[in-house]
Short mmCIF file of C-alpha atoms in Angstrom, two decimals:
data_model
loop_
_atom_site.label_atom_id
_atom_site.label_comp_id
_atom_site.label_asym_id
_atom_site.label_seq_id
_atom_site.Cartn_x
_atom_site.Cartn_y
_atom_site.Cartn_z
CA MET N 179 26.39 21.23 -3.47
CA ALA N 180 25.09 19.34 -0.45
CA VAL N 181 22.07 20.61 1.46
CA HIS N 182 22.39 20.55 5.22
CA ALA N 183 19.89 20.71 8.04
CA GLU N 184 20.51 23.13 10.85
CA GLY N 185 21.67 21.60 14.10
CA GLU N 186 23.32 18.33 14.99
CA GLY N 187 21.58 15.29 13.53
CA GLY N 188 19.60 17.15 10.88
CA ALA N 189 15.92 18.05 10.67
CA GLY N 190 13.58 16.65 13.26
CA SER N 191 10.18 16.49 11.58
CA ALA N 192 9.04 14.74 8.44
CA ALA N 193 8.04 18.10 6.95
CA GLU N 194 11.50 19.52 7.59
CA ARG N 195 13.15 16.49 6.04
CA ARG N 196 10.85 16.77 3.03
CA ASP N 197 11.69 20.42 2.35
CA LEU N 198 15.40 19.73 2.67
CA ALA N 199 15.05 16.82 0.25
CA VAL N 200 13.23 18.97 -2.33
CA ARG N 201 15.96 21.59 -2.30
CA ALA N 202 18.65 18.92 -2.48
CA ALA N 203 16.90 17.16 -5.36
CA VAL N 204 17.01 20.38 -7.37
CA GLU N 205 20.60 21.17 -6.48
CA GLN N 206 21.77 17.64 -7.27
CA GLY N 207 19.97 17.65 -10.62
CA LEU N 208 17.39 14.94 -9.87
CA VAL N 209 14.56 17.22 -10.96
CA GLY N 210 14.12 20.80 -12.06
CA GLY N 211 14.55 23.18 -14.96
CA GLY N 212 16.81 23.38 -17.97
CA ASP N 213 17.22 21.17 -21.01
CA GLY N 214 17.86 17.57 -20.09
CA ALA N 215 16.72 17.95 -16.49
CA GLU N 216 14.09 15.50 -15.33
CA PRO N 217 10.69 17.21 -15.08
CA LEU N 218 9.36 14.64 -12.62
CA ALA N 219 10.85 12.64 -9.77
CA CYS N 220 9.51 10.83 -6.74
CA LEU N 221 11.06 10.73 -3.29
CA LEU N 222 10.81 8.29 -0.39
CA ASP N 223 11.77 9.25 3.17
CA VAL N 224 13.73 6.26 4.50
CA ALA N 225 13.67 7.49 8.11
CA GLY N 226 9.92 7.93 7.93
CA ILE N 227 9.39 4.42 6.59
CA ARG N 228 11.54 2.93 9.34
CA ALA N 229 9.62 4.94 11.94
CA SER N 230 6.28 3.65 10.68
CA ALA N 231 7.51 0.05 10.73
CA ALA N 232 8.77 0.50 14.29
CA ALA N 233 5.47 2.07 15.35
CA LEU N 234 3.54 -0.90 13.97
CA THR N 235 5.70 -3.60 15.50
CA GLY N 236 5.98 -1.70 18.77
CA ALA N 237 2.23 -1.17 19.14
CA PHE N 238 1.49 -4.89 18.86
CA ALA N 239 4.49 -5.97 20.94
CA ALA N 240 3.32 -3.76 23.80
CA ALA N 241 -0.18 -5.29 23.75
CA LEU N 242 0.43 -8.97 23.04
CA ALA N 243 1.13 -11.62 25.64
CA PRO N 244 4.86 -12.42 25.75
CA GLY N 245 5.89 -15.07 23.25
CA THR N 246 2.87 -14.63 20.96
CA PRO N 247 3.90 -15.40 17.35
CA VAL N 248 3.24 -12.40 15.12
CA LEU N 249 4.05 -11.64 11.48
CA HIS N 250 3.58 -8.18 10.07
CA ALA N 251 3.36 -8.81 6.32
CA PHE N 252 3.59 -5.67 4.20
CA ALA N 253 0.97 -5.53 1.43
CA VAL N 254 3.22 -5.46 -1.63
CA LYS N 255 0.51 -3.91 -3.84
CA ALA N 256 0.90 -0.68 -1.86
CA ALA N 257 4.51 -0.17 -2.98
CA PRO N 258 5.79 -2.86 -5.36
CA LEU N 259 9.43 -1.79 -5.26
CA VAL N 260 12.10 -4.33 -4.35
CA PRO N 261 14.30 -1.90 -2.34
CA VAL N 262 11.26 -0.89 -0.28
CA LEU N 263 10.45 -4.53 0.46
CA ARG N 264 14.08 -5.08 1.41
CA LEU N 265 14.03 -2.07 3.73
CA LEU N 266 10.87 -3.31 5.44
CA ALA N 267 12.31 -6.82 5.74
CA ASP N 268 15.32 -5.29 7.49
CA ALA N 269 12.83 -3.64 9.85
CA GLY N 270 11.32 -7.03 10.68
CA LEU N 271 8.40 -7.24 8.25
CA GLY N 272 7.40 -9.93 5.79
CA CYS N 273 5.28 -9.65 2.63
CA GLU N 274 1.66 -10.21 1.68
CA VAL N 275 1.41 -10.94 -2.05
CA ALA N 276 -1.56 -11.24 -4.39
CA SER N 277 -0.03 -12.29 -7.72
CA PRO N 278 2.94 -14.14 -9.21
CA GLY N 279 4.55 -10.76 -9.90
CA GLU N 280 4.28 -9.64 -6.29
CA LEU N 281 5.64 -12.98 -5.11
CA ALA N 282 8.61 -12.56 -7.47
CA LEU N 283 9.26 -9.09 -6.00
CA ALA N 284 9.17 -10.44 -2.45
CA ARG N 285 11.58 -13.22 -3.33
CA ALA N 286 13.87 -10.77 -5.14
CA ALA N 287 13.94 -8.73 -1.92
CA GLY N 288 15.07 -11.81 -0.01
CA VAL N 289 11.88 -12.26 2.01
CA PRO N 290 11.71 -15.91 3.18
CA ALA N 291 8.75 -18.08 2.23
CA ALA N 292 7.94 -18.50 5.91
CA ARG N 293 7.39 -14.73 6.14
CA THR N 294 5.21 -14.53 3.03
CA VAL N 295 1.41 -14.75 2.74
CA LEU N 296 -0.49 -15.35 -0.51
CA ASP N 297 -3.89 -13.70 -0.90
CA SER N 298 -5.90 -13.35 -4.10
CA PRO N 299 -9.47 -14.11 -5.13
CA ALA N 300 -8.32 -15.76 -8.38
CA LYS N 301 -5.32 -17.97 -7.67
CA THR N 302 -4.49 -20.45 -10.43
CA PRO N 303 -3.64 -24.10 -9.74
CA ALA N 304 -0.02 -23.29 -10.60
CA GLU N 305 0.09 -20.47 -8.03
CA LEU N 306 -1.35 -22.71 -5.34
CA ARG N 307 1.02 -25.55 -6.20
CA GLU N 308 4.03 -23.22 -6.01
CA ALA N 309 2.94 -21.75 -2.68
CA LEU N 310 2.51 -25.19 -1.14
CA ALA N 311 5.88 -26.32 -2.46
CA LEU N 312 7.63 -23.25 -1.07
CA GLY N 313 5.85 -23.27 2.29
CA ILE N 314 4.11 -19.93 1.76
CA ALA N 315 0.98 -19.31 3.82
CA VAL N 316 -2.19 -19.44 1.71
CA ASN N 317 -5.56 -17.86 2.45
CA ALA N 318 -8.18 -19.56 0.27
CA ASP N 319 -10.92 -17.25 -0.94
CA ASN N 320 -13.87 -19.54 -1.69
CA PRO N 321 -15.17 -23.13 -1.63
CA GLN N 322 -13.98 -23.88 -5.17
CA GLU N 323 -10.46 -22.84 -4.29
CA LEU N 324 -10.67 -25.03 -1.20
CA GLU N 325 -11.55 -27.97 -3.45
CA ARG N 326 -8.41 -27.30 -5.49
CA LEU N 327 -6.39 -27.30 -2.29
CA ASP N 328 -8.02 -30.58 -1.28
CA ALA N 329 -6.61 -32.19 -4.42
CA LEU N 330 -3.19 -30.58 -4.08
CA VAL N 331 -2.82 -31.53 -0.42
CA ALA N 332 -3.94 -35.11 -1.14
CA ALA N 333 -1.39 -35.40 -3.94
CA THR N 334 1.48 -34.30 -1.71
CA ALA N 335 3.57 -37.18 -0.40
CA ALA N 336 4.43 -35.39 2.83
CA PRO N 337 2.32 -32.88 4.76
CA THR N 338 2.79 -29.39 3.36
CA ALA N 339 4.70 -26.86 5.44
CA ALA N 340 2.47 -24.10 4.09
CA PRO N 341 -0.07 -22.83 6.64
CA ILE N 342 -3.51 -22.78 5.02
CA GLY N 343 -6.62 -20.87 6.02
CA LEU N 344 -9.87 -19.46 4.68
CA ARG N 345 -10.76 -15.83 4.13
CA ILE N 346 -14.09 -14.77 5.51
CA ASN N 347 -16.10 -11.65 4.77
CA PRO N 348 -17.73 -10.48 8.02
CA GLN N 349 -20.24 -8.42 6.01
CA THR N 350 -20.01 -5.64 8.56
CA GLY N 351 -20.61 -2.87 6.02
CA ALA N 352 -18.96 -0.26 3.82
CA GLY N 353 -16.81 2.73 4.64
CA ALA N 354 -16.78 6.09 2.90
CA ILE N 355 -15.32 4.72 -0.37
CA ASP N 356 -17.51 1.97 -1.82
CA ALA N 357 -14.89 0.76 -4.33
CA LEU N 358 -12.44 -0.01 -1.51
CA SER N 359 -14.85 -1.50 1.01
CA THR N 360 -14.11 -5.22 1.33
CA ALA N 361 -16.66 -6.17 4.01
CA THR N 362 -19.95 -5.31 2.30
CA ALA N 363 -22.76 -7.84 1.96
CA THR N 364 -21.82 -8.53 -1.67
CA SER N 365 -18.03 -8.09 -1.57
CA LYS N 366 -16.10 -10.24 -4.03
CA PHE N 367 -13.68 -11.27 -1.29
CA GLY N 368 -13.97 -14.28 0.99
CA ILE N 369 -16.88 -16.33 2.26
CA GLY N 370 -19.81 -14.25 3.49
CA LEU N 371 -20.10 -15.08 7.19
CA ARG N 372 -23.71 -13.90 7.49
CA ASP N 373 -25.00 -15.69 4.39
CA PRO N 374 -27.53 -18.44 5.19
CA GLY N 375 -25.74 -21.64 6.19
CA ALA N 376 -22.26 -20.15 5.79
CA ARG N 377 -21.20 -20.39 9.42
CA ALA N 378 -22.14 -24.05 9.71
CA TRP N 379 -20.41 -24.77 6.40
CA LEU N 380 -17.23 -23.09 7.62
CA VAL N 381 -17.14 -25.10 10.85
CA ARG N 382 -17.66 -28.33 8.91
CA ALA N 383 -14.97 -27.38 6.40
CA TYR N 384 -12.42 -27.11 9.22
CA LEU N 385 -13.52 -30.27 10.97
CA ASP N 386 -13.11 -32.19 7.71
CA ARG N 387 -9.63 -30.74 7.07
CA PRO N 388 -7.19 -30.91 9.99
CA TRP N 389 -4.66 -29.00 7.85
CA LEU N 390 -6.81 -25.84 7.90
CA THR N 391 -5.18 -23.92 10.74
CA ARG N 392 -5.78 -20.26 9.97
CA LEU N 393 -8.61 -17.78 9.51
CA HIS N 394 -8.25 -14.57 7.53
CA ILE N 395 -10.14 -11.31 7.30
CA HIS N 396 -9.52 -7.93 5.72
CA SER N 397 -12.23 -5.53 6.82
CA GLY N 398 -10.26 -2.29 6.75
CA SER N 399 -9.39 0.19 4.03
CA GLN N 400 -9.28 3.91 3.34
CA GLY N 401 -12.54 5.46 4.53
CA VAL N 402 -13.37 2.68 7.02
CA PRO N 403 -13.53 3.78 10.70
CA LEU N 404 -11.55 1.89 13.33
CA ALA N 405 -14.67 0.67 15.12
CA LEU N 406 -15.93 -1.03 11.95
CA ILE N 407 -12.56 -2.65 11.28
CA ALA N 408 -12.45 -3.93 14.86
CA GLU N 409 -15.97 -5.34 14.55
CA GLY N 410 -14.82 -7.57 11.71
CA VAL N 411 -11.82 -8.80 13.70
CA ARG N 412 -14.11 -9.57 16.64
CA ASP N 413 -16.27 -11.73 14.37
CA LEU N 414 -13.15 -13.54 13.11
CA HIS N 415 -12.04 -14.34 16.65
CA ALA N 416 -15.51 -15.61 17.58
CA LEU N 417 -15.54 -17.94 14.58
CA ALA N 418 -12.12 -19.32 15.51
CA GLU N 419 -13.36 -20.02 19.02
CA GLU N 420 -16.42 -21.81 17.62
CA ILE N 421 -14.34 -23.96 15.28
CA ASN N 422 -11.88 -24.93 18.01
CA ALA N 423 -14.70 -25.77 20.42
CA ALA N 424 -16.31 -28.01 17.80
CA ALA N 425 -12.96 -29.67 17.05
CA GLY N 426 -12.22 -30.20 20.72
CA ARG N 427 -8.69 -28.91 20.16
CA ARG N 428 -6.79 -25.81 19.07
CA GLN N 429 -7.06 -26.45 15.34
CA VAL N 430 -7.11 -22.78 14.33
CA ASP N 431 -3.88 -21.42 15.78
CA THR N 432 -3.36 -18.20 13.80
CA LEU N 433 -5.60 -15.26 12.92
CA ASP N 434 -4.69 -13.12 9.91
CA ILE N 435 -6.47 -9.84 10.62
CA GLY N 436 -5.43 -8.06 7.41
CA GLY N 437 -4.63 -4.36 7.31
CA GLY N 438 -6.37 -1.36 5.80
CA LEU N 439 -5.60 1.28 8.41
CA PRO N 440 -6.79 4.60 6.90
CA VAL N 441 -4.37 7.46 6.24
CA ASN N 442 -4.86 11.17 6.82
CA PHE N 443 -4.33 12.97 3.48
CA ALA N 444 -5.38 16.40 4.79
CA SER N 445 -2.24 17.33 6.74
CA ASP N 446 1.15 16.06 7.88
CA GLU N 447 -0.40 14.55 11.02
CA GLU N 448 -0.27 10.75 11.08
CA THR N 449 -3.70 9.67 12.22
CA PRO N 450 -5.02 7.18 13.07
CA THR N 451 -1.88 5.58 14.40
CA HIS N 452 -1.10 1.90 14.69
CA ALA N 453 -1.26 2.33 18.47
CA GLN N 454 -4.81 3.69 18.14
CA TYR N 455 -5.69 0.71 15.95
CA VAL N 456 -4.38 -1.70 18.59
CA ALA N 457 -6.35 0.17 21.27
CA ALA N 458 -9.55 -0.21 19.22
CA LEU N 459 -8.91 -3.93 18.87
CA ARG N 460 -8.23 -4.33 22.58
CA GLU N 461 -11.52 -2.67 23.38
CA ALA N 462 -13.53 -4.71 20.85
CA VAL N 463 -11.87 -8.11 21.31
CA PRO N 464 -9.47 -8.17 24.29
CA ALA N 465 -8.97 -11.95 24.04
CA LEU N 466 -7.16 -11.39 20.74
CA PHE N 467 -4.09 -10.37 22.73
CA ASP N 468 -4.02 -13.12 25.37
CA GLY N 469 -1.62 -15.35 23.44
CA SER N 470 -4.20 -17.95 22.40
CA TYR N 471 -3.61 -17.20 18.72
CA GLY N 472 -0.66 -16.18 16.61
CA LEU N 473 -1.35 -13.04 14.59
CA VAL N 474 -0.67 -11.88 11.05
CA THR N 475 -1.23 -8.31 9.83
CA GLU N 476 -1.19 -7.00 6.26
CA PHE N 477 -0.69 -3.23 6.37
CA GLY N 478 0.35 -1.29 3.28
CA ARG N 479 -0.86 2.28 2.88
CA SER N 480 -0.40 3.17 6.55
CA LEU N 481 3.29 2.22 6.39
CA LEU N 482 4.26 4.05 3.18
CA ALA N 483 1.80 6.77 2.19
CA LYS N 484 3.06 9.59 4.41
CA HIS N 485 6.66 9.04 3.33
CA GLY N 486 6.37 9.59 -0.42
CA LEU N 487 6.50 12.81 -2.44
CA VAL N 488 5.84 13.46 -6.12
CA LEU N 489 7.95 16.40 -7.31
CA ALA N 490 7.09 17.90 -10.70
CA ARG N 491 8.13 20.91 -12.74
CA VAL N 492 5.58 23.49 -13.84
CA GLU N 493 6.11 23.55 -17.60
CA TYR N 494 3.59 26.24 -18.57
CA THR N 495 0.96 28.45 -17.01
CA LYS N 496 -2.11 29.84 -18.72
CA THR N 497 -5.56 31.24 -18.05
CA SER N 498 -8.78 29.79 -19.41
CA GLY N 499 -12.18 31.26 -18.57
CA SER N 500 -10.41 33.50 -16.04
CA ARG N 501 -9.05 30.40 -14.22
CA PRO N 502 -5.25 30.20 -13.89
CA ILE N 503 -3.90 26.77 -14.80
CA ALA N 504 -0.47 25.33 -14.05
CA LEU N 505 0.50 22.57 -16.49
CA THR N 506 2.84 20.13 -14.77
CA HIS N 507 4.37 16.73 -15.42
CA ALA N 508 2.47 15.00 -12.58
CA GLY N 509 -0.98 13.70 -13.35
CA VAL N 510 -2.94 10.54 -13.91
CA GLN N 511 0.16 8.41 -14.44
CA VAL N 512 1.27 8.92 -10.82
CA ALA N 513 -2.04 9.85 -9.15
CA THR N 514 -4.55 7.69 -10.99
CA ARG N 515 -7.23 7.58 -8.32
CA THR N 516 -7.10 11.34 -7.84
CA ALA N 517 -7.63 12.00 -11.54
CA TYR N 518 -10.57 9.61 -11.86
CA ALA N 519 -12.12 10.03 -8.39
CA PRO N 520 -10.99 13.43 -7.07
CA ALA N 521 -13.65 13.67 -4.38
CA ALA N 522 -12.54 10.39 -2.81
CA TRP N 523 -8.79 10.94 -3.29
CA PRO N 524 -7.95 14.64 -2.88
CA VAL N 525 -4.25 15.47 -2.56
CA ARG N 526 -2.36 18.37 -1.08
CA ILE N 527 -0.22 20.57 -3.31
CA LEU N 528 3.00 22.06 -1.90
CA PRO N 529 4.42 24.92 -3.98
CA TYR N 530 8.19 25.37 -4.41
CA ASP N 531 10.18 27.84 -6.45
CA ALA N 532 12.65 26.84 -9.14
CA LYS N 533 15.42 26.41 -6.54
CA GLY N 534 13.33 24.07 -4.42
CA ALA N 535 12.49 26.54 -1.66
CA PRO N 536 8.90 26.70 -0.36
CA LYS N 537 7.08 29.36 -2.40
CA THR N 538 5.22 32.15 -0.67
CA GLY N 539 2.91 34.86 -1.86
CA ASP N 540 -0.73 35.84 -1.99
CA PRO N 541 -2.96 32.81 -2.65
CA VAL N 542 -4.64 32.55 -6.02
CA ALA N 543 -7.22 29.93 -6.97
CA GLN N 544 -5.65 27.85 -9.74
CA ASP N 545 -5.90 24.42 -11.31
CA ILE N 546 -2.98 22.01 -11.11
CA ALA N 547 -3.05 19.96 -14.30
CA GLY N 548 -1.13 16.93 -15.47
CA PRO N 549 0.37 16.11 -18.88
CA ALA N 550 -2.17 13.55 -20.11
CA CYS N 551 -4.54 14.21 -22.99
CA PHE N 552 -7.86 14.18 -21.22
CA ALA N 553 -9.68 16.98 -19.44
CA GLY N 554 -9.90 15.20 -16.11
CA ASP N 555 -6.14 14.95 -15.69
CA LEU N 556 -6.11 17.34 -12.74
CA LEU N 557 -4.47 17.07 -9.34
CA ALA N 558 -6.43 20.00 -7.91
CA THR N 559 -9.12 22.42 -9.01
CA ALA N 560 -9.31 26.05 -7.91
CA ARG N 561 -6.66 25.38 -5.26
CA GLU N 562 -5.54 28.46 -3.30
CA LEU N 563 -1.76 28.67 -3.76
CA PRO N 564 0.87 31.30 -4.42
CA ARG N 565 0.64 31.94 -8.15
CA LEU N 566 2.82 29.40 -9.91
CA ALA N 567 5.16 30.23 -12.80
CA PRO N 568 7.03 28.13 -15.36
CA GLY N 569 10.04 26.49 -13.74
CA ASP N 570 8.45 26.30 -10.31
CA LEU N 571 7.86 22.92 -8.73
CA ILE N 572 4.85 21.33 -7.12
CA GLY N 573 5.13 18.65 -4.48
CA VAL N 574 2.38 16.11 -3.86
CA PRO N 575 2.89 14.56 -0.41
CA ASP N 576 1.41 11.37 1.07
CA THR N 577 2.00 9.53 -2.21
CA GLY N 578 4.30 6.72 -1.04
CA ALA N 579 1.59 4.06 -1.44
CA TYR N 580 -0.65 3.40 -4.46
CA PHE N 581 0.46 6.57 -6.26
CA PHE N 582 3.78 6.71 -8.12
CA THR N 583 4.71 3.21 -6.98
CA ALA N 584 1.92 1.76 -9.16
CA HIS N 585 2.36 3.53 -12.50
CA TYR N 586 -0.49 4.01 -14.97
CA GLY N 587 0.74 4.15 -18.56
CA TYR N 588 -1.75 6.63 -20.05
CA ASN N 589 -0.38 8.32 -23.20
CA SER N 590 2.67 6.03 -22.84
CA LEU N 591 3.96 8.43 -20.19
CA PRO N 592 7.16 6.98 -18.71
CA ARG N 593 7.55 5.74 -15.18
CA PRO N 594 9.39 8.40 -13.17
CA ALA N 595 12.54 7.76 -11.20
CA VAL N 596 12.12 7.00 -7.51
CA HIS N 597 14.82 8.07 -5.06
CA GLY N 598 15.06 7.24 -1.39
CA PHE N 599 16.60 9.91 0.79
CA THR N 600 18.29 9.96 4.17
CA LEU N 601 19.93 12.63 6.29
CA THR N 602 23.42 12.05 7.62
CA ALA N 603 24.39 12.86 11.18
CA SER N 604 25.64 16.23 9.94
CA GLY N 605 22.35 16.91 8.17
CA GLU N 606 23.41 16.25 4.57
CA VAL N 607 20.70 14.88 2.27
CA ARG N 608 21.78 11.74 0.45
CA PHE N 609 19.78 10.03 -2.29
CA SER N 610 19.71 6.38 -3.37
CA LEU N 611 18.13 5.31 -6.63
CA VAL N 612 15.21 2.96 -5.97
CA ARG N 613 13.85 2.73 -9.51
CA PRO N 614 15.33 4.42 -12.60
CA ALA N 615 13.24 6.56 -14.89
CA GLN N 616 11.80 4.60 -17.79
CA ASP N 617 13.27 5.53 -21.17
CA VAL N 618 11.40 5.55 -24.47
CA SER N 619 13.11 2.38 -25.69
CA ALA N 620 11.57 0.47 -22.77
CA ILE N 621 8.15 1.89 -23.65
CA VAL N 622 8.57 0.73 -27.25
CA ALA N 623 9.66 -2.73 -26.09
CA GLU N 624 6.64 -3.08 -23.80
CA ALA N 625 4.39 -2.03 -26.67
CA GLY N 626 5.55 -4.88 -28.90
CA GLY N 627 8.28 -3.04 -30.74
CA ALA N 628 10.11 -6.28 -31.51
CA PHE N 629 6.98 -7.62 -33.24
CA ARG N 630 6.02 -4.68 -35.43
CA ASP N 631 5.24 -6.85 -38.47
CA ALA N 632 3.28 -9.46 -36.53
CA LEU N 633 -0.10 -8.36 -37.87
CA LEU N 634 0.88 -7.85 -41.53
#
């Protein structure tokens, strides 16, 4: 049975689309009750993803001088799924990769080398050699990596087509989540701009290497306010101006300003927006938009998070110490950061009945627990919700980035299926398989099943 939205063209809001998709997922057997039914599935809102991509590209296009080169490179680590990368490429985005695996995913999605950026603090010589051969942009992390590039560039018969730059750390300070703050005084990323002698060393490094044409920064992340992100970008622009003045020419022609726009996990409201980010940059460093420099961005979470939903069956309910507990199939394997750092990564819980309709009723404080064998495998503690029963479903929204897309194999729990969904003009919900559910044979294979006698 197809589920339809009321009115021509289907549901208007993301929340409406989400509720329709939940009901359709149950009715079409993607998740739900009964023997053989999947107890866990994950959904991606295709229209929402396209809207976020359009909001990003539109915000910069409206602010930049006409003709300014700009590449919006999606941070693959946020959602390492080939169909997602392909969808974003169709929306005009490239890829930012930080490992051979992520590069392979970008290439599998058909993203051209010229629209790919390689970042990582621990690139091997082989990774650097491949990037230069393919013409992929490289942001070197440290002086030792730059020395490797010196040798590779010198050994190349013809000038490499790969744009090369250095990553700096503006050392502007931490946000609310220390583990994610990349611009602290002692961050492992980049060259500390405020360290003694660093600025002079950076200028000299560029003057000695005419092939260094980019500067890179990534000062944003979850918990970092817009003003602090913009401060780092301002410092990057000032350094580029200093290098070019010393060189007497426009040697640095492109600024890679990274990404890290925070996401609101408290409600369905999308805030801050990419337009608000651009406005903060225009206030802090207006010359960034005058066309003097090409721009690269590396957004991930802000493009995908709001458009993902974990949907899990309540298997059992119980009471312990007078606290009701709902035991579900969604836990640390799909919400790793929430299980280990719940204060920093709280999630919302949306209750649905066994048919996929939003569940109502008097709120009761209850724990929402996952299937893993450790006490901290909880999505929520004492959360006020209509009392859940076996067969009900819980939805965990805002999980399209860094949640179910980056599986954690605790207890050898399988990777859940991921389905993209769209609404037709008549309002019918249609699903497309993005990633199949992992079966137990794949788990055995990954665990060395073919080598069981290797240690005898």
